[in-house]
PDB file of C-alpha atoms and ligand atoms in Angstrom:
ATOM      1  CA  MET I 287       9.066 -37.746  26.367  1.00  0.00           C
ATOM      2  CA  THR I 288       6.854 -40.184  28.648  1.00  0.00           C
ATOM      3  CA  ALA I 289       8.197 -43.735  27.462  1.00  0.00           C
ATOM      4  CA  TYR I 290       5.256 -46.647  27.821  1.00  0.00           C
ATOM      5  CA  ALA I 291       5.922 -50.246  27.909  1.00  0.00           C
ATOM      6  CA  LEU I 292       3.121 -50.405  25.248  1.00  0.00           C
ATOM      7  CA  PRO I 293       2.409 -48.538  22.585  1.00  0.00           C
ATOM      8  CA  PRO I 294      -0.632 -45.870  23.990  1.00  0.00           C
ATOM      9  CA  PRO I 295      -4.139 -46.193  22.191  1.00  0.00           C
ATOM     10  CA  PRO I 296      -5.051 -43.957  19.772  1.00  0.00           C
ATOM     11  CA  VAL I 297      -7.260 -41.033  20.625  1.00  0.00           C
ATOM     12  CA  PRO I 298     -10.749 -41.641  19.568  1.00  0.00           C
ATOM     13  CA  SER I 299     -12.535 -39.082  17.649  1.00  0.00           C
ATOM     14  CA  LEU I 300     -15.314 -38.275  15.505  1.00  0.00           C
ATOM     15  CA  THR I 301     -15.703 -36.459  11.681  1.00  0.00           C
ATOM     16  CA  ILE I 302     -16.924 -32.878  11.681  1.00  0.00           C
ATOM     17  CA  ALA I 303     -18.858 -31.897   8.779  1.00  0.00           C
ATOM     18  CA  GLY I 304     -17.206 -29.512   6.419  1.00  0.00           C
ATOM     19  CA  ASP I 305     -13.550 -30.069   7.839  1.00  0.00           C
ATOM     20  CA  SER I 306     -10.720 -31.883   7.634  1.00  0.00           C
ATOM     21  CA  ALA I 307      -9.731 -31.661  11.382  1.00  0.00           C
ATOM     22  CA  ARG I 308     -11.103 -34.473  13.715  1.00  0.00           C
ATOM     23  CA  PHE I 309     -12.589 -33.521  16.987  1.00  0.00           C
ATOM     24  CA  PRO I 310     -10.971 -35.467  19.855  1.00  0.00           C
ATOM     25  CA  VAL I 311     -13.026 -37.264  21.904  1.00  0.00           C
ATOM     26  CA  ARG I 312     -12.334 -37.826  25.879  1.00  0.00           C
ATOM     27  CA  ARG I 313     -15.806 -39.497  27.542  1.00  0.00           C
ATOM     28  CA  ILE I 314     -19.269 -40.369  26.614  1.00  0.00           C
ATOM     29  CA  PHE I 315     -21.974 -39.511  29.214  1.00  0.00           C
ATOM     30  CA  CYS I 316     -25.915 -40.619  28.126  1.00  0.00           C
ATOM     31  CA  VAL I 317     -28.970 -39.464  29.942  1.00  0.00           C
ATOM     32  CA  GLY I 318     -31.645 -42.213  30.922  1.00  0.00           C
ATOM     33  CA  ARG I 319     -35.108 -41.512  29.981  1.00  0.00           C
ATOM     34  CA  ASN I 320     -35.157 -37.615  28.779  1.00  0.00           C
ATOM     35  CA  TYR I 321     -38.536 -37.798  26.416  1.00  0.00           C
ATOM     36  CA  ALA I 322     -41.815 -38.750  28.897  1.00  0.00           C
ATOM     37  CA  GLU I 323     -43.405 -40.940  26.431  1.00  0.00           C
ATOM     38  CA  HIS I 324     -40.074 -43.031  26.596  1.00  0.00           C
ATOM     39  CA  ALA I 325     -40.000 -43.210  30.482  1.00  0.00           C
ATOM     40  CA  ARG I 326     -43.603 -44.160  30.237  1.00  0.00           C
ATOM     41  CA  GLU I 327     -42.763 -47.111  27.598  1.00  0.00           C
ATOM     42  CA  MET I 328     -40.055 -48.274  30.107  1.00  0.00           C
ATOM     43  CA  GLY I 329     -42.352 -48.354  33.329  1.00  0.00           C
ATOM     44  CA  ALA I 330     -41.170 -45.262  34.777  1.00  0.00           C
ATOM     45  CA  ASP I 331     -41.801 -41.743  36.319  1.00  0.00           C
ATOM     46  CA  THR I 332     -41.155 -38.375  34.196  1.00  0.00           C
ATOM     47  CA  ARG I 333     -40.764 -36.410  36.760  1.00  0.00           C
ATOM     48  CA  GLU I 334     -37.493 -37.655  38.369  1.00  0.00           C
ATOM     49  CA  PRO I 335     -34.434 -35.683  38.006  1.00  0.00           C
ATOM     50  CA  PRO I 336     -31.873 -36.869  35.204  1.00  0.00           C
ATOM     51  CA  PHE I 337     -29.674 -39.465  35.586  1.00  0.00           C
ATOM     52  CA  PHE I 338     -26.261 -40.775  33.671  1.00  0.00           C
ATOM     53  CA  PHE I 339     -24.491 -43.767  32.493  1.00  0.00           C
ATOM     54  CA  THR I 340     -21.579 -43.829  30.224  1.00  0.00           C
ATOM     55  CA  LYS I 341     -19.647 -45.618  27.481  1.00  0.00           C
ATOM     56  CA  PRO I 342     -16.271 -45.866  26.981  1.00  0.00           C
ATOM     57  CA  ALA I 343     -14.921 -43.321  24.189  1.00  0.00           C
ATOM     58  CA  ASP I 344     -13.727 -46.216  21.978  1.00  0.00           C
ATOM     59  CA  ALA I 345     -16.973 -47.759  21.709  1.00  0.00           C
ATOM     60  CA  LEU I 346     -17.700 -44.292  18.832  1.00  0.00           C
ATOM     61  CA  VAL I 347     -18.634 -45.642  15.699  1.00  0.00           C
ATOM     62  CA  GLU I 348     -18.788 -43.477  12.897  1.00  0.00           C
ATOM     63  CA  ASP I 349     -21.801 -42.818   9.860  1.00  0.00           C
ATOM     64  CA  GLY I 350     -21.608 -45.777   7.106  1.00  0.00           C
ATOM     65  CA  ALA I 351     -20.263 -48.221   9.138  1.00  0.00           C
ATOM     66  CA  ASP I 352     -20.938 -52.074   8.501  1.00  0.00           C
ATOM     67  CA  CYS I 353     -21.072 -53.369  12.129  1.00  0.00           C
ATOM     68  CA  PRO I 354     -20.898 -57.147  13.850  1.00  0.00           C
ATOM     69  CA  TYR I 355     -23.920 -57.872  15.338  1.00  0.00           C
ATOM     70  CA  PRO I 356     -22.527 -58.022  19.060  1.00  0.00           C
ATOM     71  CA  PRO I 357     -22.305 -60.743  20.986  1.00  0.00           C
ATOM     72  CA  ALA I 358     -23.789 -61.772  24.158  1.00  0.00           C
ATOM     73  CA  THR I 359     -27.129 -60.493  22.839  1.00  0.00           C
ATOM     74  CA  THR I 360     -31.001 -61.476  20.987  1.00  0.00           C
ATOM     75  CA  ALA I 361     -32.114 -57.860  21.714  1.00  0.00           C
ATOM     76  CA  LEU I 362     -29.711 -55.007  19.843  1.00  0.00           C
ATOM     77  CA  HIS I 363     -32.066 -51.981  20.435  1.00  0.00           C
ATOM     78  CA  HIS I 364     -31.446 -49.033  18.607  1.00  0.00           C
ATOM     79  CA  GLU I 365     -31.730 -45.123  20.515  1.00  0.00           C
ATOM     80  CA  ALA I 366     -31.659 -42.557  18.253  1.00  0.00           C
ATOM     81  CA  GLU I 367     -30.423 -39.382  20.108  1.00  0.00           C
ATOM     82  CA  LEU I 368     -29.360 -35.923  19.751  1.00  0.00           C
ATOM     83  CA  VAL I 369     -25.236 -36.105  20.909  1.00  0.00           C
ATOM     84  CA  ILE I 370     -23.449 -33.072  22.018  1.00  0.00           C
ATOM     85  CA  ALA I 371     -20.029 -32.498  22.121  1.00  0.00           C
ATOM     86  CA  LEU I 372     -17.975 -30.100  25.145  1.00  0.00           C
ATOM     87  CA  GLY I 373     -15.549 -27.437  23.561  1.00  0.00           C
ATOM     88  CA  GLN I 374     -15.111 -26.329  27.128  1.00  0.00           C
ATOM     89  CA  GLY I 375     -15.056 -27.830  30.366  1.00  0.00           C
ATOM     90  CA  GLY I 376     -16.114 -26.750  33.777  1.00  0.00           C
ATOM     91  CA  ALA I 377     -17.614 -28.319  37.128  1.00  0.00           C
ATOM     92  CA  ASP I 378     -21.155 -26.504  38.542  1.00  0.00           C
ATOM     93  CA  ILE I 379     -22.075 -24.761  35.009  1.00  0.00           C
ATOM     94  CA  PRO I 380     -25.103 -22.529  35.637  1.00  0.00           C
ATOM     95  CA  ALA I 381     -28.113 -23.823  33.316  1.00  0.00           C
ATOM     96  CA  GLU I 382     -27.742 -19.754  31.907  1.00  0.00           C
ATOM     97  CA  THR I 383     -24.453 -20.288  30.567  1.00  0.00           C
ATOM     98  CA  ALA I 384     -24.020 -24.152  29.642  1.00  0.00           C
ATOM     99  CA  LEU I 385     -24.385 -23.184  26.183  1.00  0.00           C
ATOM    100  CA  SER I 386     -21.617 -21.744  25.902  1.00  0.00           C
ATOM    101  CA  HIS I 387     -19.852 -24.969  26.771  1.00  0.00           C
ATOM    102  CA  VAL I 388     -21.087 -26.865  23.573  1.00  0.00           C
ATOM    103  CA  TRP I 389     -19.224 -27.101  20.866  1.00  0.00           C
ATOM    104  CA  GLY I 390     -21.251 -28.983  18.464  1.00  0.00           C
ATOM    105  CA  TYR I 391     -23.840 -31.554  17.896  1.00  0.00           C
ATOM    106  CA  ALA I 392     -24.564 -34.719  15.539  1.00  0.00           C
ATOM    107  CA  PRO I 393     -26.867 -37.326  15.406  1.00  0.00           C
ATOM    108  CA  GLY I 394     -26.512 -40.537  17.534  1.00  0.00           C
ATOM    109  CA  ASN I 395     -27.583 -44.066  18.348  1.00  0.00           C
ATOM    110  CA  ASP I 396     -26.938 -44.788  21.556  1.00  0.00           C
ATOM    111  CA  LEU I 397     -27.546 -48.810  21.124  1.00  0.00           C
ATOM    112  CA  THR I 398     -28.619 -51.349  24.211  1.00  0.00           C
ATOM    113  CA  ARG I 399     -28.565 -55.111  24.824  1.00  0.00           C
ATOM    114  CA  ARG I 400     -32.178 -54.658  25.829  1.00  0.00           C
ATOM    115  CA  ASP I 401     -32.105 -58.069  27.428  1.00  0.00           C
ATOM    116  CA  LEU I 402     -29.340 -57.277  28.904  1.00  0.00           C
ATOM    117  CA  GLN I 403     -30.336 -54.274  30.242  1.00  0.00           C
ATOM    118  CA  ASP I 404     -33.565 -55.731  31.522  1.00  0.00           C
ATOM    119  CA  ALA I 405     -31.540 -58.662  33.142  1.00  0.00           C
ATOM    120  CA  ALA I 406     -29.690 -55.764  35.390  1.00  0.00           C
ATOM    121  CA  LYS I 407     -33.119 -54.384  36.240  1.00  0.00           C
ATOM    122  CA  ALA I 408     -34.288 -56.858  37.793  1.00  0.00           C
ATOM    123  CA  ALA I 409     -31.284 -57.923  39.587  1.00  0.00           C
ATOM    124  CA  ARG I 410     -30.074 -53.842  40.818  1.00  0.00           C
ATOM    125  CA  ARG I 411     -26.752 -54.642  39.040  1.00  0.00           C
ATOM    126  CA  PRO I 412     -25.238 -51.768  36.734  1.00  0.00           C
ATOM    127  CA  TRP I 413     -25.868 -51.576  32.947  1.00  0.00           C
ATOM    128  CA  ASP I 414     -22.247 -51.567  31.261  1.00  0.00           C
ATOM    129  CA  MET I 415     -22.479 -54.371  29.685  1.00  0.00           C
ATOM    130  CA  ALA I 416     -25.905 -53.513  28.682  1.00  0.00           C
ATOM    131  CA  LYS I 417     -24.784 -50.221  27.133  1.00  0.00           C
ATOM    132  CA  GLY I 418     -21.080 -49.915  26.900  1.00  0.00           C
ATOM    133  CA  PHE I 419     -19.914 -52.840  24.497  1.00  0.00           C
ATOM    134  CA  ASP I 420     -18.211 -52.442  21.766  1.00  0.00           C
ATOM    135  CA  GLY I 421     -19.484 -50.501  19.257  1.00  0.00           C
ATOM    136  CA  SER I 422     -22.388 -49.129  21.550  1.00  0.00           C
ATOM    137  CA  ALA I 423     -21.717 -45.622  20.462  1.00  0.00           C
ATOM    138  CA  VAL I 424     -23.131 -44.543  16.771  1.00  0.00           C
ATOM    139  CA  CYS I 425     -22.230 -41.057  16.353  1.00  0.00           C
ATOM    140  CA  GLY I 426     -22.893 -38.616  13.053  1.00  0.00           C
ATOM    141  CA  ALA I 427     -20.406 -35.812  11.798  1.00  0.00           C
ATOM    142  CA  LEU I 428     -20.380 -33.059  14.120  1.00  0.00           C
ATOM    143  CA  VAL I 429     -22.012 -30.066  13.001  1.00  0.00           C
ATOM    144  CA  PRO I 430     -20.248 -27.137  14.809  1.00  0.00           C
ATOM    145  CA  ALA I 431     -23.039 -24.455  17.334  1.00  0.00           C
ATOM    146  CA  ILE I 432     -20.793 -21.558  15.345  1.00  0.00           C
ATOM    147  CA  ARG I 433     -22.027 -22.915  12.382  1.00  0.00           C
ATOM    148  CA  ILE I 434     -25.625 -23.532  13.144  1.00  0.00           C
ATOM    149  CA  GLY I 435     -26.460 -21.967  16.483  1.00  0.00           C
ATOM    150  CA  HIS I 436     -27.997 -24.665  19.168  1.00  0.00           C
ATOM    151  CA  PRO I 437     -30.858 -26.373  17.978  1.00  0.00           C
ATOM    152  CA  GLY I 438     -34.001 -26.366  20.794  1.00  0.00           C
ATOM    153  CA  ARG I 439     -36.493 -28.318  18.826  1.00  0.00           C
ATOM    154  CA  GLY I 440     -36.498 -30.021  15.262  1.00  0.00           C
ATOM    155  CA  ARG I 441     -37.658 -33.715  14.230  1.00  0.00           C
ATOM    156  CA  ILE I 442     -35.735 -36.917  15.397  1.00  0.00           C
ATOM    157  CA  LEU I 443     -36.336 -39.983  13.325  1.00  0.00           C
ATOM    158  CA  CYS I 444     -34.980 -43.711  13.168  1.00  0.00           C
ATOM    159  CA  HIS I 445     -35.720 -46.075  10.356  1.00  0.00           C
ATOM    160  CA  VAL I 446     -35.181 -49.830  10.241  1.00  0.00           C
ATOM    161  CA  GLU I 447     -34.823 -51.467   6.955  1.00  0.00           C
ATOM    162  CA  GLY I 448     -36.555 -48.054   5.786  1.00  0.00           C
ATOM    163  CA  GLN I 449     -39.392 -48.252   8.178  1.00  0.00           C
ATOM    164  CA  LEU I 450     -39.971 -45.635  10.939  1.00  0.00           C
ATOM    165  CA  ARG I 451     -39.197 -46.788  14.552  1.00  0.00           C
ATOM    166  CA  GLN I 452     -38.982 -43.734  16.624  1.00  0.00           C
ATOM    167  CA  GLU I 453     -40.182 -40.140  15.792  1.00  0.00           C
ATOM    168  CA  GLY I 454     -39.682 -37.175  18.108  1.00  0.00           C
ATOM    169  CA  ASN I 455     -39.051 -33.572  18.507  1.00  0.00           C
ATOM    170  CA  LEU I 456     -35.788 -31.877  20.222  1.00  0.00           C
ATOM    171  CA  ALA I 457     -38.431 -29.867  22.013  1.00  0.00           C
ATOM    172  CA  ASP I 458     -39.751 -32.790  23.634  1.00  0.00           C
ATOM    173  CA  MET I 459     -37.140 -33.636  25.763  1.00  0.00           C
ATOM    174  CA  ILE I 460     -37.779 -33.574  29.506  1.00  0.00           C
ATOM    175  CA  TRP I 461     -34.462 -31.806  30.292  1.00  0.00           C
ATOM    176  CA  SER I 462     -33.054 -29.310  28.039  1.00  0.00           C
ATOM    177  CA  VAL I 463     -29.236 -29.179  26.849  1.00  0.00           C
ATOM    178  CA  PRO I 464     -28.023 -26.513  29.053  1.00  0.00           C
ATOM    179  CA  GLU I 465     -29.880 -28.145  31.730  1.00  0.00           C
ATOM    180  CA  ILE I 466     -27.922 -31.581  31.117  1.00  0.00           C
ATOM    181  CA  VAL I 467     -24.723 -30.139  30.938  1.00  0.00           C
ATOM    182  CA  SER I 468     -25.465 -28.339  34.033  1.00  0.00           C
ATOM    183  CA  HIS I 469     -26.704 -31.106  36.159  1.00  0.00           C
ATOM    184  CA  LEU I 470     -23.590 -33.614  35.013  1.00  0.00           C
ATOM    185  CA  SER I 471     -21.332 -30.735  35.978  1.00  0.00           C
ATOM    186  CA  ARG I 472     -22.436 -31.041  39.166  1.00  0.00           C
ATOM    187  CA  LEU I 473     -21.670 -34.811  39.183  1.00  0.00           C
ATOM    188  CA  VAL I 474     -18.128 -34.755  37.654  1.00  0.00           C
ATOM    189  CA  ALA I 475     -15.946 -31.861  36.440  1.00  0.00           C
ATOM    190  CA  LEU I 476     -16.733 -32.186  32.771  1.00  0.00           C
ATOM    191  CA  ALA I 477     -13.920 -31.532  29.605  1.00  0.00           C
ATOM    192  CA  PRO I 478     -13.148 -30.357  26.273  1.00  0.00           C
ATOM    193  CA  GLY I 479     -13.868 -33.447  24.574  1.00  0.00           C
ATOM    194  CA  ASP I 480     -16.877 -35.183  26.114  1.00  0.00           C
ATOM    195  CA  LEU I 481     -19.939 -36.031  24.379  1.00  0.00           C
ATOM    196  CA  ILE I 482     -23.101 -36.352  26.058  1.00  0.00           C
ATOM    197  CA  TYR I 483     -26.042 -38.055  24.071  1.00  0.00           C
ATOM    198  CA  THR I 484     -29.400 -36.581  25.611  1.00  0.00           C
ATOM    199  CA  GLY I 485     -31.769 -39.506  25.628  1.00  0.00           C
ATOM    200  CA  THR I 486     -34.277 -41.122  22.946  1.00  0.00           C
ATOM    201  CA  PRO I 487     -37.875 -40.602  22.021  1.00  0.00           C
ATOM    202  CA  ALA I 488     -40.505 -43.292  22.345  1.00  0.00           C
ATOM    203  CA  GLY I 489     -40.578 -46.023  19.910  1.00  0.00           C
ATOM    204  CA  VAL I 490     -37.253 -48.374  20.805  1.00  0.00           C
ATOM    205  CA  GLY I 491     -37.323 -51.685  19.385  1.00  0.00           C
ATOM    206  CA  PRO I 492     -34.737 -54.423  17.910  1.00  0.00           C
ATOM    207  CA  VAL I 493     -32.327 -54.110  14.835  1.00  0.00           C
ATOM    208  CA  GLY I 494     -31.304 -58.087  13.336  1.00  0.00           C
ATOM    209  CA  ARG I 495     -28.615 -59.167  11.951  1.00  0.00           C
ATOM    210  CA  GLY I 496     -28.534 -58.129   8.528  1.00  0.00           C
ATOM    211  CA  GLN I 497     -30.530 -54.811   8.363  1.00  0.00           C
ATOM    212  CA  SER I 498     -29.880 -51.434   8.895  1.00  0.00           C
ATOM    213  CA  CYS I 499     -30.736 -48.688  11.148  1.00  0.00           C
ATOM    214  CA  SER I 500     -30.959 -45.080  10.549  1.00  0.00           C
ATOM    215  CA  VAL I 501     -31.148 -41.967  12.871  1.00  0.00           C
ATOM    216  CA  GLU I 502     -32.049 -38.701  11.139  1.00  0.00           C
ATOM    217  CA  ILE I 503     -32.075 -34.987  13.110  1.00  0.00           C
ATOM    218  CA  GLU I 504     -33.594 -32.001  11.334  1.00  0.00           C
ATOM    219  CA  GLY I 505     -30.443 -29.585  10.524  1.00  0.00           C
ATOM    220  CA  LEU I 506     -28.132 -32.626  11.360  1.00  0.00           C
ATOM    221  CA  GLY I 507     -28.247 -34.700   8.834  1.00  0.00           C
ATOM    222  CA  ARG I 508     -28.845 -39.016   8.729  1.00  0.00           C
ATOM    223  CA  ILE I 509     -26.912 -41.872   9.824  1.00  0.00           C
ATOM    224  CA  THR I 510     -27.000 -45.224   9.231  1.00  0.00           C
ATOM    225  CA  THR I 511     -25.781 -48.400  10.494  1.00  0.00           C
ATOM    226  CA  ARG I 512     -25.658 -51.728   9.302  1.00  0.00           C
ATOM    227  CA  PHE I 513     -25.614 -55.194  11.031  1.00  0.00           C
ATOM    228  CA  SER I 514     -23.793 -58.129   9.898  1.00  0.00           C
TER     229      SER I 514
HETATM  230 MN1  LIG O 799     -30.540 -43.664  25.379  1.00  0.00          MN
END
């Protein structure tokens, strides 16, 4: 057995719907701009190939959490997203077989310090501190693909204080789930436990202190986060 100088950190994990076992999380990848209307609202071309950024796995927050409003921002933004969880890894995965690597799905919220992201974009600096802060990766209970299949369409909604902010459909993603897995696997060797946030529809906006934000995806349920 390995002797460690410090107690090793806990394995980040997610609840699995209808199961007492937990899903161990390895890494968190996110796709930027994957819905045409959101790409346009961010001033970008809608035809460019997918690009990726990451969040630390211990930035995960589960459904129902009461989170401190993050430091160093006055513009915390919600991004409602479909999250995919990989059960099987691999490199250079063809899109045709990519779905067999997907273990399950959940609704997620790619929380963003938009003011820091805008500053980073302007200075051509990395997005890490805008995207990968503590508590930035909200993710609901995973629903296994073996139970529900692979949703190619379905409404995705975001509400702040009960007010509709984002409304889209998974069918409107520029890059589909198998295409995302395939593209990403050409950049890094994927592994079981990896999560991928698949991008957000139009309508991103602020969530304030004392407000709650929910993300709902047809067939996957709803997650709520409150900020204090
Ligand atoms: Mn996003």
